[in-house]
Coordinates of C-alpha atoms in Angstrom, one line a residue:
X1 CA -12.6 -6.0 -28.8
X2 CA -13.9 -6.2 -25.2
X3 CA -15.3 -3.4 -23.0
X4 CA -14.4 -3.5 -19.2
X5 CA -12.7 -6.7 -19.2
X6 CA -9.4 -6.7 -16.9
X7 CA -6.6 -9.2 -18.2
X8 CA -6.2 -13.0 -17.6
X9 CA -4.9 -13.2 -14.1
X10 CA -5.4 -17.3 -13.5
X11 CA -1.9 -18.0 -14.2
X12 CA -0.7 -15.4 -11.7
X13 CA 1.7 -16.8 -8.5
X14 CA 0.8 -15.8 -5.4
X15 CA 3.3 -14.5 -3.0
X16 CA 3.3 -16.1 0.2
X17 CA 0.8 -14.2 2.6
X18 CA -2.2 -15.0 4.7
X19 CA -4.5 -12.2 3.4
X20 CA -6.7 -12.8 6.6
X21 CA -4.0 -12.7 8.9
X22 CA -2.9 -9.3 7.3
X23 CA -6.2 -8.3 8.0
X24 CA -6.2 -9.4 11.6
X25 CA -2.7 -8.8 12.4
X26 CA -3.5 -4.6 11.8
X27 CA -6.6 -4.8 13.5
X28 CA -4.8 -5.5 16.7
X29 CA -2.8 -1.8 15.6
X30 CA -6.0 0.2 15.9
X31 CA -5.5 3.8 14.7
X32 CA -1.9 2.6 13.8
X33 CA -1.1 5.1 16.1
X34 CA 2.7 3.7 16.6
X35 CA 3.6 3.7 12.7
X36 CA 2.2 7.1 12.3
X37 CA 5.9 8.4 12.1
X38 CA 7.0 6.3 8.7
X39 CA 2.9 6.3 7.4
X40 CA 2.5 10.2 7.7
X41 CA 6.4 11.2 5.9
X42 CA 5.7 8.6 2.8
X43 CA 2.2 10.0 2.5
X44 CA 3.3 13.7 2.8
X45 CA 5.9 12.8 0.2
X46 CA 3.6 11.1 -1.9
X47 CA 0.8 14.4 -1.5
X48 CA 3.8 16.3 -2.3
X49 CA 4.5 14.4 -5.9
X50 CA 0.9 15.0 -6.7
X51 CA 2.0 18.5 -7.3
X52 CA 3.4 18.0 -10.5
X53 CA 0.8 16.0 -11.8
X54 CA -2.6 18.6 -13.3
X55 CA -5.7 16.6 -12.8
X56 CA -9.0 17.9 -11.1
X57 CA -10.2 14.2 -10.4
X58 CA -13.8 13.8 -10.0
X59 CA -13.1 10.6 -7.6
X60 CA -10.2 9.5 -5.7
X61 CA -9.8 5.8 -4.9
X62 CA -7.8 5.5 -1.7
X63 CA -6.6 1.7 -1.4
X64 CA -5.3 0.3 1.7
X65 CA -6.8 3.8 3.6
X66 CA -6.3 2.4 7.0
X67 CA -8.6 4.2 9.5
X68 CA -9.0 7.1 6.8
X69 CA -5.6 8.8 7.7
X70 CA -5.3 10.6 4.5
X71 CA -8.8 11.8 3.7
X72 CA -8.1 15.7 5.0
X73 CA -4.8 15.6 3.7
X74 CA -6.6 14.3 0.1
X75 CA -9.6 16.6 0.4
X76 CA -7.8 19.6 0.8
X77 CA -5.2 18.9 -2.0
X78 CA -8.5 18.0 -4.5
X79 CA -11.8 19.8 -2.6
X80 CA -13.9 18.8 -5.7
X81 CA -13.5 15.3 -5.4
X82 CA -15.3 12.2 -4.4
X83 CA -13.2 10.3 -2.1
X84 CA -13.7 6.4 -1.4
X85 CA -11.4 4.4 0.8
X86 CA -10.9 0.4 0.6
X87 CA -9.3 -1.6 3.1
X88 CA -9.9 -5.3 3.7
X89 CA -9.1 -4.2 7.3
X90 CA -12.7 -4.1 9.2
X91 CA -11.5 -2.6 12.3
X92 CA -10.2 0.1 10.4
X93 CA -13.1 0.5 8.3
X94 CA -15.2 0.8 11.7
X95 CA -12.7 3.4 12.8
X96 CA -13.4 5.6 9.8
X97 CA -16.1 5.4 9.4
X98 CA -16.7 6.2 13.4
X99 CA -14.4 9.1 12.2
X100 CA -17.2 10.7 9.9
X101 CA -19.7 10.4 12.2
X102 CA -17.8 12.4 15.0
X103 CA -18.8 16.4 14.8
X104 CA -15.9 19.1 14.8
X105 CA -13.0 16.7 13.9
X106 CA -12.2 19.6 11.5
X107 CA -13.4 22.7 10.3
X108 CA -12.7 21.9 6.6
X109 CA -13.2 17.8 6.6
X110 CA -16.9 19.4 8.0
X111 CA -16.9 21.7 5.1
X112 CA -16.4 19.1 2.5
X113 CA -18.9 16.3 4.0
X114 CA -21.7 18.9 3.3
X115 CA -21.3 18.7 -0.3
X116 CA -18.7 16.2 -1.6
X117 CA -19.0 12.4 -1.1
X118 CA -17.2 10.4 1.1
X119 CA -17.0 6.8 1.7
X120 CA -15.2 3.4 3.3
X121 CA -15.7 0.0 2.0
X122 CA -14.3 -3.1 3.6
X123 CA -13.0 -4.8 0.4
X124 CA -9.9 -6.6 -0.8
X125 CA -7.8 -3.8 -3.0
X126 CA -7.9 -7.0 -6.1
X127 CA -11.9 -7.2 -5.8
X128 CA -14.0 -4.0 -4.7
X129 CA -17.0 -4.8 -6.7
X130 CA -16.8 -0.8 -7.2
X131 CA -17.7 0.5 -10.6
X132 CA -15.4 -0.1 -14.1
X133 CA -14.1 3.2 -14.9
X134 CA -15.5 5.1 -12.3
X135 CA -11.7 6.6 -10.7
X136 CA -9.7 9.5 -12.7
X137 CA -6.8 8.9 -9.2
X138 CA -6.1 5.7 -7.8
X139 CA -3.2 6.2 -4.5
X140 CA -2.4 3.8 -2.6
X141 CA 0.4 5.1 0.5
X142 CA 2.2 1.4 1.8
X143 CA -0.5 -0.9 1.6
X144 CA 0.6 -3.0 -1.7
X145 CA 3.8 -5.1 -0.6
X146 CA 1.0 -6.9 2.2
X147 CA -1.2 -8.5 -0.5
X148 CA -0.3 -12.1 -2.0
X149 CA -1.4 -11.1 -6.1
X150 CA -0.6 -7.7 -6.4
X151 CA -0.6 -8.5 -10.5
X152 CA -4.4 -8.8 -9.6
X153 CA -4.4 -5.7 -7.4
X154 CA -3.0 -4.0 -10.8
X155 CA -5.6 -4.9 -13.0
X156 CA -8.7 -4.3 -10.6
X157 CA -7.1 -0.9 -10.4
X158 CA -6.6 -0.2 -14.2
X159 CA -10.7 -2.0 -14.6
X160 CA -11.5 1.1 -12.1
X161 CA -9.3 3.8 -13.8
X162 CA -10.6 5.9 -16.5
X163 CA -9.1 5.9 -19.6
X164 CA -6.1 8.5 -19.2
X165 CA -6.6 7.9 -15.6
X166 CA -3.8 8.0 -12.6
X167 CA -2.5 4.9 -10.4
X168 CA 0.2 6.4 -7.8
X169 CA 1.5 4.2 -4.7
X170 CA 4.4 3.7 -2.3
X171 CA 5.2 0.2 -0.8
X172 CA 8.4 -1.3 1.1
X173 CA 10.7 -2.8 -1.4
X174 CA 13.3 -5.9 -0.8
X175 CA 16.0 -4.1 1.6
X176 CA 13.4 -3.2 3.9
X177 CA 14.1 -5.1 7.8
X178 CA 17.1 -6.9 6.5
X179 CA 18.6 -6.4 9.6
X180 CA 16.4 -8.6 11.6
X181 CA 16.6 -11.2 8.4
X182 CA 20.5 -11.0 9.2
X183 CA 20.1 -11.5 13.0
X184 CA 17.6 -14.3 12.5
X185 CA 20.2 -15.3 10.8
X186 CA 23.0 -15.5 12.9
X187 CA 21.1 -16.4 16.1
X188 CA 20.3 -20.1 14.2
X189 CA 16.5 -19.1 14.0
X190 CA 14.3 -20.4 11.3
X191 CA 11.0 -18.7 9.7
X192 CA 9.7 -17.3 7.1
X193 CA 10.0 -13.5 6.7
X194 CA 8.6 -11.2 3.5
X195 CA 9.7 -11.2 0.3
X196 CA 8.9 -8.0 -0.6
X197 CA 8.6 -7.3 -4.7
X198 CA 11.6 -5.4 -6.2
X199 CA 10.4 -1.8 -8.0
X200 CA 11.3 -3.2 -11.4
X201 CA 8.6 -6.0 -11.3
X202 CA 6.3 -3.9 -10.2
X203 CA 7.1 -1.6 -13.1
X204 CA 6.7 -5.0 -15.3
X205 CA 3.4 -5.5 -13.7
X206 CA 2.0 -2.0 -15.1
X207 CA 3.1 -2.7 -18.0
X208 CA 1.4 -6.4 -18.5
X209 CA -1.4 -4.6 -16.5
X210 CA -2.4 -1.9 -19.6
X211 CA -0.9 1.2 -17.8
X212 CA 1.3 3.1 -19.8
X213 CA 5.1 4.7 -19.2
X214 CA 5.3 3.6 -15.7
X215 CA 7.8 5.2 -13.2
X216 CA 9.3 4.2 -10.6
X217 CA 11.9 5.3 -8.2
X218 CA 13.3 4.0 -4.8
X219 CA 15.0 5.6 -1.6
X220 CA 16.6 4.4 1.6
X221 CA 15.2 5.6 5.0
X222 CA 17.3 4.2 7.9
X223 CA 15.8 4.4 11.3
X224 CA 18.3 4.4 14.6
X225 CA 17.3 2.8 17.6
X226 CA 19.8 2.6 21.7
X227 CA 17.9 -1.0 21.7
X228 CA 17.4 -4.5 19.7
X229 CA 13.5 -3.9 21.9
X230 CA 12.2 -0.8 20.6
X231 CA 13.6 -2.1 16.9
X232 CA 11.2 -4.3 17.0
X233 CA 8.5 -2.8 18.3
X234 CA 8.1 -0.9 15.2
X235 CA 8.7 -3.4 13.1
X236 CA 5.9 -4.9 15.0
X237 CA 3.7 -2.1 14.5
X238 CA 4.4 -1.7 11.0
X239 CA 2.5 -4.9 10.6
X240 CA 4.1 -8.1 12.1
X241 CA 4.6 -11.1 10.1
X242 CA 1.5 -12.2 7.8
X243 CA 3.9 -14.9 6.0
X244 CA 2.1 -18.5 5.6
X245 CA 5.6 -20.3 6.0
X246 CA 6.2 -18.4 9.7
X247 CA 6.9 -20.4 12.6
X248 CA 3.9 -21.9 14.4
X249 CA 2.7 -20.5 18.4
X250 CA 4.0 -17.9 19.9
X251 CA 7.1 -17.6 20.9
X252 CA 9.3 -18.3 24.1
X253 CA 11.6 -16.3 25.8
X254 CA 14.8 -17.8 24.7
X255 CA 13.7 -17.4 21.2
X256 CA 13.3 -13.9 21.6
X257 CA 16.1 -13.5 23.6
X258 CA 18.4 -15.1 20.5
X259 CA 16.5 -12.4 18.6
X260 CA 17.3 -9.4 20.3
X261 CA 21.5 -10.8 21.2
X262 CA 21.2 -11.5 17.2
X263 CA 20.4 -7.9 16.8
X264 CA 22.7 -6.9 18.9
X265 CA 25.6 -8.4 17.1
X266 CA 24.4 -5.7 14.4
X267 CA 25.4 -2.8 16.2
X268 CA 26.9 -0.3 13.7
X269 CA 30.1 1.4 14.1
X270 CA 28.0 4.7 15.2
X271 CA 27.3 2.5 18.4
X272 CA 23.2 2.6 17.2
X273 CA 21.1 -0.5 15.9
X274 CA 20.1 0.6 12.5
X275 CA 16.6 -0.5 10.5
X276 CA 16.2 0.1 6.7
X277 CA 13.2 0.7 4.9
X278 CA 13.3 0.8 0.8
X279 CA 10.9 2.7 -0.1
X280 CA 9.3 1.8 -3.5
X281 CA 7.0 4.8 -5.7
X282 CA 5.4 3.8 -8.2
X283 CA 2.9 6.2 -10.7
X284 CA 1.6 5.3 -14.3
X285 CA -1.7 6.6 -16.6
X286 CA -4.2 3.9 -17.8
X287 CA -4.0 3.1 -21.4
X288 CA -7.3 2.4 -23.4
X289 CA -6.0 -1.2 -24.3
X290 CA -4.6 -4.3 -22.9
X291 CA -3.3 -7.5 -23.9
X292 CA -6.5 -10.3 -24.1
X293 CA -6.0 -13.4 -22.2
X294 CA -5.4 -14.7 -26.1
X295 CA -2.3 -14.5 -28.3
X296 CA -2.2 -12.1 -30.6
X297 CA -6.1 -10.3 -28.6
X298 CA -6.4 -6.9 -27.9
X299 CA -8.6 -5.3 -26.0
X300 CA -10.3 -1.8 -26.0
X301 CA -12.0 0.3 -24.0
X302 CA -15.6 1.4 -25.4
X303 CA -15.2 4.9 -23.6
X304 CA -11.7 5.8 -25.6
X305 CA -13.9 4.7 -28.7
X306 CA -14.9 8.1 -30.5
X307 CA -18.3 7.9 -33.1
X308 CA -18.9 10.3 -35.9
X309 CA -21.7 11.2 -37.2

């Protein structure tokens, strides 16, 4: 029996992504202004499936919280709360916490800053060095699919969860962009692209993770575009590329070009260029054990431990 101890993770693969460059690639997106459309609708939706859930939470752990998007939209859904935001991003981290410092962005977010805590730590979502068991809510709106061990990220945020405590995210899932993996493709053009993590492994990572009855459920936005440029454009501003195996240098204006004529030869019956985005949700309660790093070891959480007198 082991208090605050997070499960063997040393045998874990990692999924090929540059962490750093993830980290760079959306510091060059500042305010992420031009993904606000797709950011805003999963977050609302997400916000909205909070609804059925009754917890008060003391502290909300926001991971992946960009440049603090979602900390109104948070704050007014839970106005007793602590709020902390993680993001290994630190031009995003600047930006929020710039943000806070600003008077009169909004009547209520001034409100709540006079007597609620807020906070934004530069930190990788698998190692915050925050406190174990110190989160009754962890959420997490389309940050997960961009880090290479999200197994890890899953047991750093069960080691932060109280016992009983909520995980909820959204990430893309493996459909997402297929349509520029299919005119890569067909224009003859070789790199590597993401492989993003289906919604049943992730509900198998819960579950090695200690979280209990995980659910997760899946849905198919497709975004319509006149042109093979403005396609990607946002999938350039939903975060580029971060894959270790991706072509070296930038690239010319032929290979472009083959892009976008690859694209083109997409062109749906509608007469549009279309763009899918699998959209995974994810939500599961923290149990008060997990499997040891041992066969056959179990391990318990001191704080589920009752004492009688």
């Amino acid at each position: 029996m082991s208090d605050h101890l997070s499960p063997d993770t040393s045998s874990l693969q990692e999924r090929s992504i540059n962490a750093r460059h993830v980290a760079l690639q959306f510091a060059r997106r500042r305010s992420l202004a031009q993904a606000r459309f797709i950011l805003d609708e999963i977050a609302q939706r997400m916000i909205d499936r909070l609804s059925y859930i009754r917890m008060q939470p003391t502290t909300l752990i926001d991971m992946g919280c960009g440049p603090g998007l979602r900390l109104s939209a948070l704050q007014e859904k839970y106005p007793k709360m602590n709020y902390i935001g993680v993001d290994s991003c630190p031009t995003f981290i600047q930006e929020a916490n710039d943000m806070l410092k600003k008077k009169g962005v909004k009547s209520l977010l001034n409100h709540i800053l006079s007597s609620k805590s807020v906070s934004f730590i530069q930190k990788d979502m698998a190692e915050t060095g925050l406190a174990p068991e110190s989160a009754d809510i962890i959420w997490s709106n389309l940050a997960l699919h961009w880090h290479p061990l999200p197994e890890r990220v899953m047991a750093e945020w069960r080691r932060l969860l109280k016992v009983g405590g909520l995980c909820m995210f959204s990430c893309f899932g493996p459909h997402t962009c297929i349509e520029v993996r299919e005119a890569l493709g067909r224009a003859g053009l070789v790199t590597q692209t993401m492989d993003f993590v289906d919604m049943h492994d992730f509900g198998d990572m819960m579950i090695d993770q200690g979280f209990l009855d995980p659910v997760m459920d899946q849905e198919i936005i497709t975004l319509t575009y006149k042109t093979p440029e403005k396609l990607l454009a946002d999938v350039y501003h939903l975060g580029g590329n971060p894959c270790i195996g991706r072509s070296d240098g930038l690239k010319g204006r032929q290979w472009y070009q083959a892009l976008l004529d690859g694209l083109e030869q997409g062109r749906k019956e509608d007469g549009l260029l279309h763009l899918t985005l699998e959209l995974c949700y994810g939500h599961a309660w923290r149990s008060a054990t997990t499997k040891g790093s041992q066969p056959g070891e179990t391990r318990i959480s001191i704080s589920s431990i009752g004492y009688r007198s």
